[in-house]
Amino acid sequence: MSLVLEIVTPDKIAFSEEVKSVVVPTLNGKIDILSKHIPIIDRVIPGDLKIEHNGKCNFLAIGSGFVEVYGNKVSIITDQAIDVSNQDESEIEDAIQKAKKALEEGKKSNLDRAQIEQLEAVARFEMAKKIARSKSR
Amino acid sequence: MANTRDIRNRIKGVKNTRQITRAMQMVATSKMKKAQDAAKAGRPYAMLLADIISTIADEFEEVTQSYFLERPVKHRGILVIGTDKGLCGGLNGNLFRAVSQIDNSAKYVAVGKRSSQFLSRTRRDLLADFSIPDKPTFADVRKIVEFMLRSYDEGSIDTIEVVYTSFINTLRQEPETIRLFPLNDLDSMVEKLHSRFQSDSKPASKDNREILIENKDAVLAELASLYLKQEIFQLVLESQASEHSARMVAMKSATDNAGSLIDDLTLQYNRARQAAITQEILEISAASFSQ
C-alpha cells in the first residue's frame, strides 16, 4: 500500500503525490512515516522535510503547523512550504541575516511575546531552508 | 433653449466620465476574479484544519481550554469587514445596517476605512482598526486575530464574531454575521464549513487513533487560534470578492447611465443646432422681404 502525502498551506496545496516515506520535524523530534503507520496527530515545527519518492530524495522547508496520519494518507497543514532546490543560496543567506536582525531588534525593543515568537518562527524557517538546501545536494 | 456650445461641452464631460467608470469597471472585474480564486485556494486548508480540530476534540472527554467553553457574554467582540474605498453601490450601507441592529454593549474591531469611520461616527466602542492591502496575505490577517485573541483572553470581549459581506454571486452580496469563538459546538462548525464550501467529502469517521501530543490544552489553543486566523482570512477574501463585484456592477450601471445621458444630450444638441439654423434662415428671408 502506498502512502499519499499532502501538504496544504493557506494559499494552495503545495504538494500532493504518492511517496515512499516522509520525515517530518515535530515537537517530539523527527518522525519517519512509511505506509501502515499508526494514526497520529502531532505538532510540526519549522524545519526540513525529507520526501522519498521515485527512488529520489527531495527536501522541502516547512513552517509550523500540524501533521495528521490516517490510513495511507499523511496530511500536513502548515503556514508555508517551499521547495528549496530552485532557490538561490545567497538569497537564503540574506533572508537568514534579515530574520536574525529583526529578531534581535524585536527583543531589544520589548515587543510582546507573540510577536517575538513569530519572528523566531521566521528565523527558524529560513534556517530550515538552508539546511534543506545543503542536504538536497 | 441652451446654446449649442454648452451642450457640446456637457457631452464631452459625460464622455470623459463614462471612460473613467468603464475603466473602473474593467479593473473591478479582474480584481474580483483574482479575489474569488484566492478565496477558493484556501478551502483545502480550512477543511483539513476543521477535520483535525474535530478529531482532536473528540479525544477529550472534557475540554477545559477557554476557547472551547461558553461563558456569560457581557461584551460581544465584533469584527466589521468593510472596504477602504467607496463607489461600490450599497455594499457598505447594507453592511452597516446589519451592524446598527447590534446592541450597544458590543465592542468592535474594524477592517477598512469606511467601517472605522462608520463606527466612530455612530459612537460605538471601537477597540482598534486595521487596514488590509488589496492582495491580503495570511500575515496581514494575523495581527488582527492576535489582537482579538488577546482581548478575548483578557476578558474584555466574550465572543469573537465577524460581520462581513458574503459573496452569493456577481449580482448579489449580502451582509452576514458569523460567530467564531467560543468553539463550543465543534460538530456543527465542521458541518457548516462543509456546507459553505459545498464539499461532498464527509469527514471520515476516525477511531482507534493515537495522539502523540504532550500538552493537549496548549495544542488545542494553538489549533483554535490557527482556525480563527484561517477563517478570518477566508472571510476577508470573500468580502473583497464581494466588494469588487459590487463595484463592477455599480460602475457598469454608471457607464450605461452615462451612455443614455450622451444619447439624450446629442438629441438635444441636434435640436438646438436645427433651431439655430431655422432661426437664421427666417431672419435672412425676413430681411430680404422687407427690402
Coordinates of C-alpha atoms in Angstrom, one line a residue:
Chain A
M1 CA 0.0 0.0 0.0
S2 CA 1.5 3.3 -1.0
L3 CA 1.5 6.5 1.0
V4 CA -0.1 9.7 -0.1
L5 CA 1.4 12.9 1.1
E6 CA -0.5 16.2 1.1
I7 CA 1.0 19.5 2.2
V8 CA -1.6 22.2 2.5
T9 CA -0.8 25.9 3.0
P10 CA -3.3 28.8 3.3
D11 CA -3.0 29.8 -0.3
K12 CA -2.6 26.4 -2.1
I13 CA -1.9 22.7 -2.0
A14 CA 1.8 22.8 -2.0
F15 CA 2.4 19.1 -2.5
S16 CA 0.1 16.1 -3.3
E17 CA 1.8 12.9 -4.5
E18 CA 2.4 9.3 -3.7
V19 CA 5.6 8.9 -1.8
K20 CA 7.6 6.0 -0.3
S21 CA 8.3 7.7 3.0
V22 CA 8.4 11.2 4.6
V23 CA 10.4 12.5 7.5
V24 CA 8.6 15.2 9.4
P25 CA 10.1 17.6 12.0
T26 CA 7.8 17.5 15.0
L27 CA 7.8 18.8 18.6
N28 CA 8.9 15.4 19.8
G29 CA 11.7 15.0 17.3
K30 CA 11.7 13.9 13.7
I31 CA 9.4 11.1 12.8
D32 CA 9.8 8.9 9.7
I33 CA 6.4 7.9 8.3
L34 CA 6.1 4.9 6.0
S35 CA 2.9 3.2 4.9
K36 CA 0.9 1.4 7.5
H37 CA 2.0 3.9 10.1
I38 CA -0.3 4.2 13.2
P39 CA -2.7 7.1 13.1
I40 CA -1.3 10.1 14.9
I41 CA -1.6 13.8 15.1
D42 CA 1.4 15.9 16.1
R43 CA 2.7 19.5 16.0
V44 CA 5.1 20.3 13.2
I45 CA 7.9 22.7 13.9
P46 CA 9.7 24.8 11.2
G47 CA 12.4 22.6 9.7
D48 CA 13.4 20.5 6.8
L49 CA 11.0 17.8 5.4
K50 CA 12.5 14.8 3.6
I51 CA 10.4 13.1 1.0
E52 CA 11.4 9.9 -0.6
H53 CA 9.7 9.0 -3.9
N54 CA 10.5 7.5 -7.3
G55 CA 13.8 6.4 -5.8
K56 CA 14.9 10.0 -5.1
C57 CA 15.1 12.2 -2.0
N58 CA 13.5 15.6 -2.0
F59 CA 13.8 18.3 0.7
L60 CA 11.3 20.9 1.4
A61 CA 11.4 23.6 4.0
I62 CA 8.2 23.9 6.0
G63 CA 6.9 26.2 8.6
S64 CA 5.0 25.4 11.8
G65 CA 1.7 23.5 11.8
F66 CA 0.2 20.1 12.3
V67 CA 0.6 16.7 10.8
E68 CA -2.1 14.1 10.6
V69 CA -1.6 10.4 9.6
Y70 CA -4.6 8.4 9.0
G71 CA -4.8 5.2 6.9
N72 CA -2.5 5.7 3.9
K73 CA -2.7 9.5 4.0
V74 CA -0.4 11.9 5.5
S75 CA -1.7 15.5 5.7
I76 CA 0.5 18.3 6.7
I77 CA -1.1 21.7 7.4
T78 CA 1.4 24.5 7.6
D79 CA 1.7 28.2 7.1
Q80 CA 4.4 27.8 4.4
A81 CA 6.2 25.2 2.4
I82 CA 9.0 25.9 -0.1
D83 CA 10.9 23.7 -2.5
V84 CA 14.4 24.9 -2.0
S85 CA 16.1 23.2 -4.9
N86 CA 15.4 26.1 -7.2
Q87 CA 16.3 28.8 -4.7
D88 CA 19.4 30.8 -4.7
E89 CA 21.9 30.2 -1.9
S90 CA 22.8 33.8 -1.3
E91 CA 19.1 34.8 -1.2
I92 CA 18.5 32.4 1.6
E93 CA 21.6 33.6 3.4
D94 CA 20.3 37.2 3.1
A95 CA 16.9 36.2 4.4
I96 CA 18.5 34.4 7.4
Q97 CA 20.5 37.6 8.3
K98 CA 17.5 39.7 7.9
A99 CA 15.3 37.5 10.1
K100 CA 18.0 37.3 12.8
K101 CA 18.4 41.1 12.8
A102 CA 14.7 41.6 13.1
L103 CA 14.6 39.1 16.0
E104 CA 17.4 40.9 17.8
E105 CA 15.8 44.3 17.4
G106 CA 12.4 42.9 18.5
K107 CA 14.0 41.5 21.7
K108 CA 15.6 44.8 22.4
S109 CA 12.5 46.9 22.0
N110 CA 10.4 44.7 24.2
L111 CA 7.9 43.5 21.6
D112 CA 5.2 41.3 23.1
R113 CA 5.8 37.6 23.3
A114 CA 3.6 36.6 20.4
Q115 CA 5.5 38.9 18.0
I116 CA 8.8 37.6 19.2
E117 CA 7.6 34.0 18.7
Q118 CA 6.6 34.9 15.2
L119 CA 10.0 36.4 14.4
E120 CA 11.6 33.3 15.8
A121 CA 9.4 31.1 13.6
V122 CA 10.5 33.2 10.6
A123 CA 14.2 32.8 11.5
R124 CA 13.8 29.1 12.0
F125 CA 12.1 28.7 8.7
E126 CA 14.9 30.5 7.0
M127 CA 17.4 28.2 8.7
A128 CA 15.4 25.2 7.6
K129 CA 15.6 26.4 4.0
K130 CA 19.4 26.5 4.3
I131 CA 19.6 23.0 5.8
A132 CA 17.2 21.5 3.3
R133 CA 19.2 23.2 0.6
S134 CA 22.5 21.8 1.8
K135 CA 21.1 18.3 2.1
S136 CA 19.5 18.2 -1.3
R137 CA 22.8 18.5 -3.0
Chain B
M1 CA -33.0 76.8 -25.1
A2 CA -29.4 76.1 -24.1
N3 CA -26.9 77.1 -26.7
T4 CA -25.1 74.5 -28.8
R5 CA -21.7 75.2 -27.3
D6 CA -22.8 74.5 -23.7
I7 CA -24.4 71.2 -24.8
R8 CA -21.3 70.2 -26.7
N9 CA -19.2 70.8 -23.6
R10 CA -21.5 68.7 -21.4
I11 CA -21.4 65.9 -23.9
K12 CA -17.6 66.0 -23.7
G13 CA -17.7 65.9 -19.9
V14 CA -20.1 63.0 -19.8
K15 CA -17.9 61.1 -22.3
N16 CA -14.9 61.5 -20.0
T17 CA -16.9 60.3 -17.0
R18 CA -18.0 57.3 -19.0
Q19 CA -14.4 56.5 -19.9
I20 CA -13.4 56.6 -16.3
T21 CA -16.3 54.5 -15.0
R22 CA -15.7 52.0 -17.8
A23 CA -12.0 51.7 -16.8
M24 CA -13.0 51.2 -13.1
Q25 CA -15.5 48.5 -14.2
M26 CA -12.7 46.6 -16.0
V27 CA -10.3 46.9 -13.1
A28 CA -13.0 45.7 -10.7
T29 CA -13.8 42.7 -12.9
S30 CA -10.3 41.4 -13.0
K31 CA -9.8 42.1 -9.2
M32 CA -13.0 40.2 -8.5
K33 CA -11.8 37.2 -10.4
K34 CA -8.5 37.2 -8.5
A35 CA -10.2 37.6 -5.1
Q36 CA -12.5 34.7 -5.9
D37 CA -9.6 32.5 -7.0
A38 CA -7.8 33.3 -3.8
A39 CA -10.8 32.5 -1.7
K40 CA -11.2 29.2 -3.4
A41 CA -7.5 28.3 -3.0
G42 CA -7.8 28.5 0.8
R43 CA -10.6 25.9 1.0
P44 CA -8.5 22.7 1.4
Y45 CA -6.6 24.3 4.2
A46 CA -9.8 25.2 6.0
M47 CA -11.3 21.7 5.6
L48 CA -8.2 19.9 6.8
L49 CA -7.9 22.2 9.8
A50 CA -11.5 21.7 10.8
D51 CA -11.1 18.0 10.5
I52 CA -8.1 17.9 12.7
I53 CA -9.7 20.1 15.3
S54 CA -12.8 17.9 15.5
T55 CA -10.8 14.7 15.7
I56 CA -8.6 16.0 18.5
A57 CA -11.5 17.5 20.4
D58 CA -13.3 14.2 20.1
E59 CA -10.5 12.5 22.0
F60 CA -11.1 14.6 25.1
E61 CA -14.0 13.8 27.4
E62 CA -14.0 17.3 28.7
V63 CA -12.3 20.3 27.0
T64 CA -11.1 22.7 29.6
Q65 CA -9.4 25.1 27.3
S66 CA -11.1 28.5 27.5
Y67 CA -11.5 28.8 23.7
F68 CA -13.9 25.9 23.7
L69 CA -16.1 27.0 26.7
E70 CA -19.1 29.1 26.5
R71 CA -19.0 31.9 29.1
P72 CA -21.5 34.6 30.0
V73 CA -21.5 37.3 27.4
K74 CA -21.0 40.8 28.7
H75 CA -19.5 42.3 25.6
R76 CA -19.6 40.8 22.2
G77 CA -16.5 41.2 20.2
I78 CA -17.3 42.1 16.6
L79 CA -15.1 42.4 13.6
V80 CA -16.6 44.5 10.9
I81 CA -15.0 43.9 7.5
G82 CA -15.8 46.9 5.3
T83 CA -14.0 48.5 2.4
D84 CA -11.3 51.2 2.1
K85 CA -12.8 52.8 -0.9
G86 CA -16.3 53.9 -1.9
L87 CA -18.1 53.7 -5.2
C88 CA -19.3 50.2 -4.7
G89 CA -23.0 50.6 -4.6
G90 CA -25.0 49.8 -1.5
L91 CA -22.4 47.3 -0.2
N92 CA -21.2 49.3 2.9
G93 CA -24.6 50.7 3.5
N94 CA -26.1 47.2 3.8
L95 CA -23.3 46.1 6.0
F96 CA -23.7 49.0 8.4
R97 CA -27.4 48.4 8.6
A98 CA -26.6 44.9 9.9
V99 CA -24.2 46.4 12.4
S100 CA -26.6 49.0 13.7
Q101 CA -29.0 46.3 14.8
I102 CA -26.5 45.0 17.3
D103 CA -27.0 46.4 20.8
N104 CA -24.7 48.8 22.5
S105 CA -22.7 46.6 24.8
A106 CA -20.7 45.1 21.9
K107 CA -17.1 46.1 21.2
Y108 CA -15.8 46.5 17.7
V109 CA -12.7 46.0 15.6
A110 CA -12.8 47.5 12.2
V111 CA -11.2 46.5 8.9
G112 CA -11.3 49.1 6.2
K113 CA -11.6 52.9 6.4
R114 CA -15.3 53.0 5.8
S115 CA -16.2 50.8 8.7
S116 CA -13.9 52.6 11.2
Q117 CA -15.5 55.9 10.0
F118 CA -19.0 54.5 10.5
L119 CA -18.2 53.0 13.9
S120 CA -16.7 56.2 15.3
R121 CA -19.4 58.3 13.8
T122 CA -22.1 56.3 15.5
R123 CA -20.1 56.4 18.7
R124 CA -19.7 52.7 19.2
D125 CA -16.9 51.2 21.2
L126 CA -14.1 50.8 18.7
L127 CA -11.2 48.9 20.1
A128 CA -8.9 49.0 17.0
D129 CA -9.0 49.5 13.3
F130 CA -6.8 47.7 10.8
S131 CA -6.3 48.2 7.1
I132 CA -5.8 45.3 4.7
P133 CA -4.0 45.6 1.4
D134 CA -5.5 44.7 -1.9
K135 CA -3.9 41.2 -2.1
P136 CA -4.0 40.1 1.5
T137 CA -1.6 37.5 2.8
F138 CA -2.0 35.3 5.9
A139 CA 0.4 37.6 7.8
D140 CA -1.8 40.6 7.2
V141 CA -4.7 38.9 8.9
R142 CA -2.5 37.6 11.7
K143 CA -2.2 40.9 13.6
I144 CA -6.0 41.3 13.6
V145 CA -6.5 37.9 15.0
E146 CA -3.8 38.2 17.6
F147 CA -5.3 41.4 18.8
M148 CA -8.8 39.9 19.1
L149 CA -7.5 36.8 20.8
R150 CA -5.6 38.9 23.4
S151 CA -8.8 40.8 24.1
Y152 CA -10.6 37.5 24.4
D153 CA -8.0 36.2 26.8
E154 CA -8.1 39.3 28.9
G155 CA -11.9 39.1 29.1
S156 CA -12.7 42.4 27.5
I157 CA -14.7 40.6 24.9
D158 CA -16.5 37.3 25.4
T159 CA -17.2 36.3 21.8
I160 CA -15.5 36.7 18.5
E161 CA -17.9 37.4 15.7
V162 CA -17.5 38.7 12.2
V163 CA -19.8 40.9 10.2
Y164 CA -18.9 40.7 6.5
T165 CA -20.4 40.7 3.1
S166 CA -20.9 37.2 1.8
F167 CA -20.5 36.6 -1.9
I168 CA -23.5 34.8 -3.3
N169 CA -23.0 35.7 -6.9
T170 CA -21.8 38.6 -9.0
L171 CA -25.1 40.4 -8.7
R172 CA -25.9 39.5 -5.1
Q173 CA -23.9 40.1 -1.9
E174 CA -25.4 40.1 1.5
P175 CA -24.2 41.1 4.9
E176 CA -23.8 38.2 7.3
T177 CA -22.8 37.6 10.9
I178 CA -20.8 34.6 11.9
R179 CA -19.8 33.7 15.4
L180 CA -16.4 32.0 15.5
F181 CA -15.4 31.9 19.2
P182 CA -16.0 30.3 21.6
L183 CA -15.9 27.0 19.7
N184 CA -18.4 25.2 21.9
D185 CA -20.2 23.3 19.2
L186 CA -17.5 21.6 17.0
D187 CA -19.7 19.3 15.1
S188 CA -22.0 21.9 13.8
M189 CA -18.9 24.0 13.0
V190 CA -17.4 21.3 10.8
E191 CA -20.8 20.7 9.2
K192 CA -21.2 24.4 8.4
L193 CA -17.8 24.5 6.8
H194 CA -18.7 21.6 4.6
S195 CA -21.9 23.2 3.5
R196 CA -20.4 26.6 2.9
F197 CA -17.7 25.1 0.6
Q198 CA -20.2 22.7 -0.9
S199 CA -17.8 19.9 -0.5
D200 CA -19.3 16.4 -0.6
S201 CA -16.4 14.7 1.1
K202 CA -17.8 13.8 4.5
P203 CA -15.3 13.8 7.4
A204 CA -14.1 10.2 7.7
S205 CA -15.1 8.5 10.9
K206 CA -12.0 8.2 12.8
D207 CA -11.4 5.8 15.6
N208 CA -8.6 4.0 17.4
R209 CA -6.3 6.8 16.8
E210 CA -3.3 7.6 18.9
I211 CA -2.4 11.1 19.6
L212 CA 1.2 11.9 20.2
I213 CA 0.8 15.2 22.0
E214 CA 2.1 16.1 25.4
N215 CA 0.4 19.3 26.3
K216 CA -3.1 18.9 24.9
D217 CA -4.6 22.2 26.2
A218 CA -1.8 24.2 24.5
V219 CA -2.2 22.3 21.3
L220 CA -5.9 22.9 21.3
A221 CA -5.3 26.6 21.9
E222 CA -2.8 26.6 19.0
L223 CA -5.2 24.8 16.7
A224 CA -8.1 27.1 17.7
S225 CA -6.1 30.3 17.0
L226 CA -4.9 28.8 13.7
Y227 CA -8.6 28.1 12.9
L228 CA -9.6 31.6 13.7
K229 CA -6.8 33.1 11.6
Q230 CA -7.7 30.9 8.7
E231 CA -11.5 31.7 9.0
I232 CA -11.0 35.4 9.2
F233 CA -8.6 35.2 6.2
Q234 CA -11.2 33.5 4.2
L235 CA -13.9 36.0 5.2
V236 CA -11.6 38.9 4.3
L237 CA -11.0 37.4 0.9
E238 CA -14.7 36.8 0.4
S239 CA -15.5 40.3 1.4
Q240 CA -13.0 41.6 -1.1
A241 CA -14.6 39.5 -3.8
S242 CA -18.0 41.0 -2.8
E243 CA -16.5 44.5 -2.8
H244 CA -15.1 44.1 -6.3
S245 CA -18.2 42.6 -7.8
A246 CA -20.4 45.3 -6.2
R247 CA -18.1 47.9 -7.6
M248 CA -18.2 46.3 -11.0
V249 CA -22.0 46.3 -11.1
A250 CA -22.1 49.9 -9.8
M251 CA -19.6 51.0 -12.4
K252 CA -21.4 49.2 -15.1
S253 CA -24.7 50.9 -14.4
A254 CA -22.8 54.3 -14.2
T255 CA -21.3 53.6 -17.6
D256 CA -24.8 52.7 -19.0
N257 CA -26.3 55.8 -17.5
A258 CA -23.6 58.0 -19.0
G259 CA -24.3 56.4 -22.4
S260 CA -28.0 57.2 -22.2
L261 CA -27.2 60.7 -21.0
I262 CA -25.0 61.2 -24.0
D263 CA -27.8 60.0 -26.3
D264 CA -30.2 62.5 -24.7
L265 CA -27.7 65.3 -24.9
T266 CA -26.9 64.5 -28.6
L267 CA -30.6 64.7 -29.4
Q268 CA -30.9 68.0 -27.6
Y269 CA -27.8 69.3 -29.4
N270 CA -29.1 68.4 -32.8
R271 CA -32.4 70.0 -32.0
A272 CA -30.7 73.2 -30.8
R273 CA -28.5 73.3 -33.9
Q274 CA -31.5 72.8 -36.2
A275 CA -33.4 75.6 -34.3
A276 CA -30.5 77.9 -34.7
I277 CA -30.3 77.3 -38.5
T278 CA -34.0 77.7 -38.9
Q279 CA -33.8 80.9 -37.0
E280 CA -31.1 82.2 -39.2
I281 CA -32.9 81.4 -42.4
L282 CA -36.0 83.1 -41.0
E283 CA -34.0 86.2 -40.3
I284 CA -32.4 86.3 -43.7
S285 CA -35.7 85.8 -45.6
A286 CA -37.4 88.4 -43.4
A287 CA -34.7 90.8 -44.1
S288 CA -34.9 90.3 -47.9
F289 CA -38.7 90.7 -47.9
S290 CA -38.5 94.0 -46.1
Q291 CA -36.2 95.5 -48.7

